[in-house]
Short mmCIF file of C-alpha atoms and ligand atoms in Angstrom, two decimals:
data_model
loop_
_atom_site.label_atom_id
_atom_site.label_comp_id
_atom_site.label_asym_id
_atom_site.label_seq_id
_atom_site.Cartn_x
_atom_site.Cartn_y
_atom_site.Cartn_z
CA MET A 1 0.00 0.00 0.00
CA ILE A 2 1.27 3.47 -0.86
CA LYS A 3 2.35 5.43 2.21
CA ILE A 4 1.44 9.09 2.71
CA GLY A 5 2.88 11.08 5.59
CA THR A 6 0.51 13.34 7.55
CA SER A 7 0.71 15.83 10.37
CA ALA A 8 -0.66 13.85 13.32
CA CYS A 9 -3.23 16.51 14.24
CA VAL A 10 -4.78 16.23 10.73
CA VAL A 11 -5.77 12.63 11.41
CA GLY A 12 -7.29 13.57 14.76
CA ASP A 13 -4.48 13.15 17.29
CA LYS A 14 -4.88 15.66 20.11
CA VAL A 15 -1.32 16.96 19.88
CA ARG A 16 -1.78 20.66 19.12
CA PHE A 17 -0.36 23.30 21.44
CA ASP A 18 -3.85 23.86 22.90
CA GLY A 19 -4.50 20.15 23.40
CA GLY A 20 -6.83 19.92 20.42
CA HIS A 21 -6.65 18.34 16.98
CA LYS A 22 -7.33 19.49 13.43
CA ARG A 23 -9.00 16.39 12.06
CA SER A 24 -9.74 16.42 8.35
CA ALA A 25 -12.65 14.13 7.54
CA PHE A 26 -11.34 13.76 3.99
CA VAL A 27 -7.88 12.64 5.15
CA ALA A 28 -8.72 10.69 8.30
CA GLY A 29 -12.05 9.26 7.13
CA HIS A 30 -11.77 8.91 3.37
CA ILE A 31 -8.30 8.47 1.92
CA VAL A 32 -7.24 6.30 4.83
CA THR A 33 -9.09 3.44 3.16
CA HIS A 34 -6.84 3.68 0.08
CA TYR A 35 -3.45 4.70 1.48
CA GLU A 36 -1.42 3.92 4.58
CA LEU A 37 -1.14 7.14 6.56
CA VAL A 38 2.10 7.60 8.49
CA LYS A 39 1.73 10.32 11.09
CA PHE A 40 4.31 12.67 12.51
CA CYS A 41 4.03 15.39 15.15
CA PRO A 42 7.37 17.19 15.07
CA GLU A 43 6.65 19.33 18.15
CA VAL A 44 5.75 16.34 20.31
CA GLY A 45 8.68 14.58 18.63
CA ILE A 46 11.14 17.12 20.03
CA GLY A 47 9.78 16.52 23.52
CA MET A 48 7.28 19.36 23.88
CA PRO A 49 4.28 18.60 26.09
CA VAL A 50 0.56 18.78 25.22
CA PRO A 51 -0.70 21.40 25.85
CA ARG A 52 2.36 23.63 25.48
CA PRO A 53 3.29 27.28 25.12
CA ALA A 54 2.97 28.62 21.57
CA ILE A 55 6.06 28.79 19.37
CA GLN A 56 6.87 30.93 16.35
CA LEU A 57 9.46 31.49 13.65
CA ARG A 58 11.84 34.43 14.07
CA GLU A 59 14.53 35.74 11.78
CA VAL A 60 17.68 36.15 13.82
CA ASP A 61 20.99 37.10 12.14
CA GLU A 62 19.48 36.21 8.77
CA ARG A 63 18.60 32.70 9.98
CA ILE A 64 15.13 31.37 10.72
CA ARG A 65 14.80 30.08 14.28
CA LEU A 66 11.92 28.26 15.98
CA VAL A 67 11.45 29.82 19.41
CA ASP A 68 8.86 30.25 22.14
CA SER A 69 6.48 33.09 21.28
CA LYS A 70 6.56 34.71 24.69
CA THR A 71 10.23 35.44 25.30
CA GLY A 72 12.03 34.09 22.25
CA GLU A 73 14.64 32.67 24.60
CA LYS A 74 13.90 28.98 24.15
CA ASP A 75 15.24 27.92 20.76
CA TYR A 76 13.90 24.64 19.38
CA SER A 77 15.61 24.83 15.96
CA ASP A 78 18.41 22.34 16.63
CA ALA A 79 16.01 19.93 18.31
CA MET A 80 13.77 20.10 15.23
CA ALA A 81 16.73 19.42 12.92
CA GLY A 82 17.65 16.44 15.10
CA TYR A 83 14.07 15.12 15.03
CA PHE A 84 14.01 15.42 11.24
CA SER A 85 17.26 13.44 10.90
CA ARG A 86 15.92 10.70 13.16
CA GLN A 87 12.77 10.39 10.99
CA LEU A 88 14.64 10.17 7.66
CA GLU A 89 14.24 6.44 7.34
CA ARG A 90 10.44 6.65 7.77
CA LEU A 91 10.23 9.66 5.48
CA GLN A 92 12.12 7.91 2.69
CA GLU A 93 9.30 5.37 2.40
CA LEU A 94 6.65 7.99 1.65
CA ASP A 95 5.14 8.85 -1.72
CA GLY A 96 3.37 11.99 -0.51
CA TYR A 97 2.83 14.18 2.54
CA ILE A 98 -0.19 16.10 3.86
CA LEU A 99 0.84 18.95 6.12
CA ALA A 100 -1.24 20.95 8.61
CA ALA A 101 -1.59 24.57 7.49
CA LYS A 102 -0.51 27.63 9.48
CA SER A 103 1.88 25.82 11.82
CA PRO A 104 5.40 27.17 12.46
CA SER A 105 6.53 23.53 12.27
CA CYS A 106 4.32 21.89 9.63
CA GLY A 107 2.99 24.80 7.53
CA MET A 108 3.83 24.53 3.84
CA GLU A 109 3.46 28.22 2.96
CA ARG A 110 2.33 31.64 4.21
CA ILE A 111 3.75 31.11 7.70
CA LYS A 112 4.37 34.18 9.84
CA ILE A 113 7.98 35.23 10.28
CA HIS A 114 8.79 37.60 13.15
CA ASN A 115 11.86 39.64 13.89
CA GLU A 116 14.00 38.88 16.92
CA ASP A 117 11.74 41.00 19.12
CA GLY A 118 8.68 39.06 18.04
CA LYS A 119 7.25 41.71 15.69
CA LEU A 120 5.67 40.38 12.49
CA LEU A 121 7.97 40.80 9.49
CA HIS A 122 5.99 38.96 6.80
CA ARG A 123 3.80 35.92 6.12
CA ASP A 124 5.92 34.24 3.49
CA GLY A 125 7.60 31.63 5.65
CA VAL A 126 7.58 27.84 5.68
CA GLY A 127 7.27 25.73 8.84
CA MET A 128 10.62 24.42 10.03
CA PHE A 129 9.78 20.72 9.62
CA ALA A 130 8.08 21.38 6.27
CA ALA A 131 11.13 23.31 5.02
CA ALA A 132 13.43 20.42 5.92
CA LEU A 133 11.03 18.01 4.18
CA LYS A 134 11.01 20.09 1.00
CA GLN A 135 14.78 20.41 1.03
CA ALA A 136 15.45 16.71 1.58
CA PHE A 137 12.74 15.49 -0.84
CA PRO A 138 12.22 18.26 -3.41
CA ASP A 139 10.11 16.08 -5.72
CA LEU A 140 7.89 14.53 -3.04
CA PRO A 141 4.22 15.48 -3.58
CA VAL A 142 3.30 17.72 -0.66
CA GLU A 143 -0.02 19.41 0.03
CA GLU A 144 -1.77 21.15 2.91
CA ASP A 145 -4.90 19.69 4.53
CA GLY A 146 -7.16 22.65 3.69
CA ARG A 147 -6.01 22.90 0.07
CA LEU A 148 -7.20 19.34 -0.49
CA ASN A 149 -10.76 20.70 -0.39
CA ASP A 150 -10.05 22.14 -3.85
CA GLN A 151 -10.99 19.63 -6.55
CA GLY A 152 -8.15 20.52 -8.94
CA LEU A 153 -5.49 20.45 -6.20
CA ARG A 154 -6.81 17.11 -4.93
CA GLU A 155 -6.60 15.56 -8.38
CA SER A 156 -3.12 16.96 -8.92
CA PHE A 157 -1.92 15.72 -5.53
CA PHE A 158 -3.16 12.13 -5.85
CA THR A 159 -2.05 11.94 -9.47
CA ARG A 160 1.44 12.95 -8.29
CA VAL A 161 1.40 10.52 -5.36
CA GLU A 162 0.55 7.61 -7.65
CA ALA A 163 3.12 8.70 -10.25
CA TYR A 164 5.83 9.18 -7.62
CA ALA A 165 5.19 5.65 -6.31
CA ARG A 166 5.18 4.22 -9.83
CA PHE A 167 8.43 6.02 -10.67
CA ARG A 168 10.03 4.53 -7.58
CA GLN A 169 8.91 0.98 -8.51
CA LEU A 170 9.46 1.15 -12.24
CA VAL A 171 12.61 3.27 -12.52
CA LEU A 172 14.42 3.69 -9.19
CA GLU A 173 14.19 0.01 -8.31
CA ASN A 174 15.36 -0.98 -11.78
CA MET A 175 17.83 1.66 -12.86
CA GLN A 176 18.18 1.12 -16.58
CA PRO A 177 17.23 3.12 -19.67
CA SER A 178 14.44 0.74 -20.69
CA SER A 179 12.66 1.46 -17.36
CA LEU A 180 12.73 5.20 -17.92
CA ILE A 181 11.54 4.77 -21.51
CA GLU A 182 8.69 2.55 -20.29
CA PHE A 183 7.69 5.07 -17.62
CA HIS A 184 7.70 7.92 -20.14
CA THR A 185 5.59 5.84 -22.51
CA CYS A 186 3.02 5.05 -19.81
CA TYR A 187 2.72 8.70 -18.79
CA LYS A 188 2.60 10.21 -22.28
CA TYR A 189 -1.05 11.22 -22.23
CA LEU A 190 -1.11 12.17 -18.57
CA LEU A 191 1.78 14.56 -19.17
CA LEU A 192 0.06 15.93 -22.25
CA ALA A 193 -3.07 16.53 -20.16
CA TYR A 194 -1.13 18.49 -17.54
CA ASN A 195 1.76 20.19 -19.30
CA PRO A 196 2.39 19.53 -23.00
CA LYS A 197 5.45 21.84 -22.97
CA ILE A 198 7.20 19.74 -20.33
CA TYR A 199 6.16 16.53 -22.09
CA TYR A 200 8.07 17.65 -25.19
CA GLU A 201 11.03 18.83 -23.08
CA LEU A 202 11.26 15.41 -21.44
CA GLY A 203 11.55 13.60 -24.79
CA PRO A 204 15.24 14.49 -25.29
CA VAL A 205 16.01 13.71 -21.61
CA VAL A 206 14.75 10.17 -22.20
CA ALA A 207 16.34 9.85 -25.65
CA ASN A 208 19.80 10.84 -24.32
CA CYS A 209 19.55 9.15 -20.94
CA ARG A 210 22.34 6.64 -21.66
CA GLN A 211 24.99 9.38 -21.56
CA ASP A 212 24.62 9.93 -17.80
CA PHE A 213 21.73 7.82 -16.60
CA ASP A 214 21.68 8.91 -12.93
CA ALA A 215 21.60 12.58 -13.92
CA ALA A 216 18.89 11.92 -16.51
CA VAL A 217 16.71 10.13 -13.94
CA ALA A 218 17.07 13.00 -11.45
CA ALA A 219 16.35 15.64 -14.11
CA TYR A 220 13.40 13.64 -15.45
CA ARG A 221 11.73 13.16 -12.07
CA SER A 222 12.13 16.79 -11.13
CA LYS A 223 10.60 18.06 -14.39
CA PHE A 224 7.93 15.37 -14.37
CA MET A 225 6.71 16.25 -10.88
CA GLN A 226 6.78 19.93 -11.81
CA ALA A 227 4.55 19.17 -14.80
CA LEU A 228 1.88 17.60 -12.58
CA SER A 229 2.11 20.14 -9.78
CA LYS A 230 -0.51 22.54 -11.16
CA PRO A 231 -4.14 21.55 -11.70
CA THR A 232 -5.00 21.09 -15.35
CA THR A 233 -7.98 22.32 -17.37
CA ARG A 234 -10.98 20.84 -19.16
CA LYS A 235 -9.51 22.16 -22.41
CA LYS A 236 -6.27 20.19 -22.01
CA HIS A 237 -8.19 17.05 -20.95
CA THR A 238 -10.46 17.48 -23.98
CA ASN A 239 -7.45 17.62 -26.32
CA VAL A 240 -6.12 14.38 -24.86
CA LEU A 241 -9.53 12.68 -24.98
CA MET A 242 -9.80 13.56 -28.67
CA HIS A 243 -6.36 12.06 -29.27
CA LEU A 244 -7.43 8.88 -27.51
CA GLN A 245 -10.61 8.74 -29.55
CA GLY A 246 -8.38 8.51 -32.64
CA PHE A 247 -7.14 5.09 -31.49
CA PHE A 248 -10.56 3.64 -32.24
CA LYS A 249 -11.18 5.23 -35.61
CA GLN A 250 -10.87 1.89 -37.46
CA GLU A 251 -12.82 -0.17 -34.95
CA LEU A 252 -15.82 1.99 -34.06
CA ASP A 253 -18.73 2.47 -36.38
CA SER A 254 -20.17 5.95 -36.81
CA LYS A 255 -22.80 5.45 -34.11
CA TYR A 256 -20.24 4.61 -31.40
CA LYS A 257 -17.82 7.24 -32.65
CA SER A 258 -20.42 9.97 -32.29
CA GLU A 259 -21.41 8.61 -28.88
CA LEU A 260 -17.83 9.14 -27.70
CA THR A 261 -17.59 12.54 -29.40
CA GLU A 262 -20.81 13.58 -27.63
CA GLU A 263 -19.46 12.45 -24.26
CA ILE A 264 -16.21 14.39 -24.80
CA LYS A 265 -18.20 17.49 -25.78
CA LYS A 266 -20.39 17.17 -22.69
CA TYR A 267 -17.27 16.90 -20.53
CA HIS A 268 -15.76 19.96 -22.23
CA SER A 269 -18.94 21.93 -21.50
CA GLY A 270 -18.92 20.85 -17.86
CA TYR A 271 -22.08 18.74 -18.03
CA VAL A 272 -20.43 15.43 -17.10
CA PRO A 273 -17.30 14.54 -15.11
CA LEU A 274 -14.08 13.32 -16.71
CA LEU A 275 -15.07 9.87 -15.55
CA ALA A 276 -17.84 9.73 -18.20
CA PRO A 277 -15.67 9.83 -21.37
CA LEU A 278 -12.92 7.85 -19.62
CA THR A 279 -15.38 5.07 -18.75
CA LEU A 280 -16.46 4.91 -22.37
CA ILE A 281 -12.84 4.83 -23.59
CA ASN A 282 -11.98 2.10 -21.07
CA HIS A 283 -15.02 0.17 -22.28
CA TYR A 284 -13.94 0.44 -25.94
CA LEU A 285 -10.43 -0.54 -24.89
CA ARG A 286 -11.76 -3.78 -23.41
CA GLU A 287 -13.68 -4.42 -26.62
CA PHE A 288 -10.73 -3.53 -28.89
CA PRO A 289 -7.52 -4.17 -26.93
CA ASN A 290 -4.58 -1.89 -27.63
CA GLU A 291 -1.37 -2.56 -25.73
CA PHE A 292 -0.03 0.99 -25.91
CA LEU A 293 -3.30 2.54 -24.79
CA ALA A 294 -3.88 -0.04 -22.04
CA LYS A 295 -0.68 1.02 -20.25
CA GLN A 296 -1.55 4.73 -20.22
CA ALA A 297 -1.68 6.06 -16.64
CA TYR A 298 -4.07 8.71 -17.95
CA LEU A 299 -6.88 6.14 -18.04
CA ASN A 300 -6.43 5.28 -14.34
CA PRO A 301 -4.42 8.07 -12.67
CA TYR A 302 -5.46 7.10 -9.11
CA PRO A 303 -7.93 4.71 -7.46
CA LEU A 304 -11.36 5.36 -8.91
CA GLU A 305 -12.87 4.72 -5.47
CA LEU A 306 -11.35 7.99 -4.25
CA GLY A 307 -14.25 9.57 -6.13
CA LEU A 308 -12.18 12.53 -7.26
CA MET A 309 -12.87 12.79 -10.96
CA ALA A 310 -14.86 15.93 -11.72
S1 SF4 B 1 0.78 21.10 13.12
FE1 SF4 B 1 2.47 19.63 13.20
S2 SF4 B 1 3.58 20.14 15.06
FE2 SF4 B 1 1.61 21.13 15.19
S3 SF4 B 1 0.31 19.70 16.31
FE3 SF4 B 1 0.02 19.27 14.15
S4 SF4 B 1 1.50 17.68 13.71
FE4 SF4 B 1 2.11 18.57 15.64
#
């Protein structure tokens, strides 16, 4: 089962500074049936009690420090770095991470940064644990709990999680050019649906990967994850669906062809979810098998049971 890291308070653990939790029904009640959730509470992990005094990020001598909000005299930065190092082995097994928003430890973005006297400087910071996570695993799919309420961000996140896991199995556990070529082949239409520009940029990376394979794999994964990091549009999906329709031009008679065209048009207009034309394409694929099309991740980007396809 794919493992996704989560801030412990997001799955309902009462570990917040005020003794409460921040349970997300979507994370703790829904996705938990499809993924193994591995929880971390960095503040409890560094030995802080529950409840505990509030902490904040301060910029001191051009360095970000994690200190107690009241006096700024207790500095938890080194303890947090130590905790992160001790968790590395568990973190390496993850294919995604869901962080709690607004926390000076776990927040992914827009975290308050204060000056050394505790006055607010700006809100452009990153939680100290989250920053270490991003630095150590720059390609790991990471999202905040609240942002997962957005349909497009949800789809993007779980598409990335599944792709990251597949890349690990297909390429990293079998480091040879044929694995990278196979991965690129399987993700052709998914990449085209998210970022056609990057799809075409990745072609030469794959074609020349024998020159320095390790470097090519690193460059490929970084660009690939970047391509999927922004939600895509109905227009881009429609283009891909029309491409896929072309695979059946010999096999389908005019009645079935126009049925699929109609379904794609309805999706483009927002009347039906993406699942509708994809179900029809998957149905035709079972009727008229096509090896290349059958391996396309685009047709099954994440477990259908997640109920995400809009
Ligand atoms: S936001 Fe992070 S540090 Fe804070 S309670 Fe939740 S898991 Fe713990």
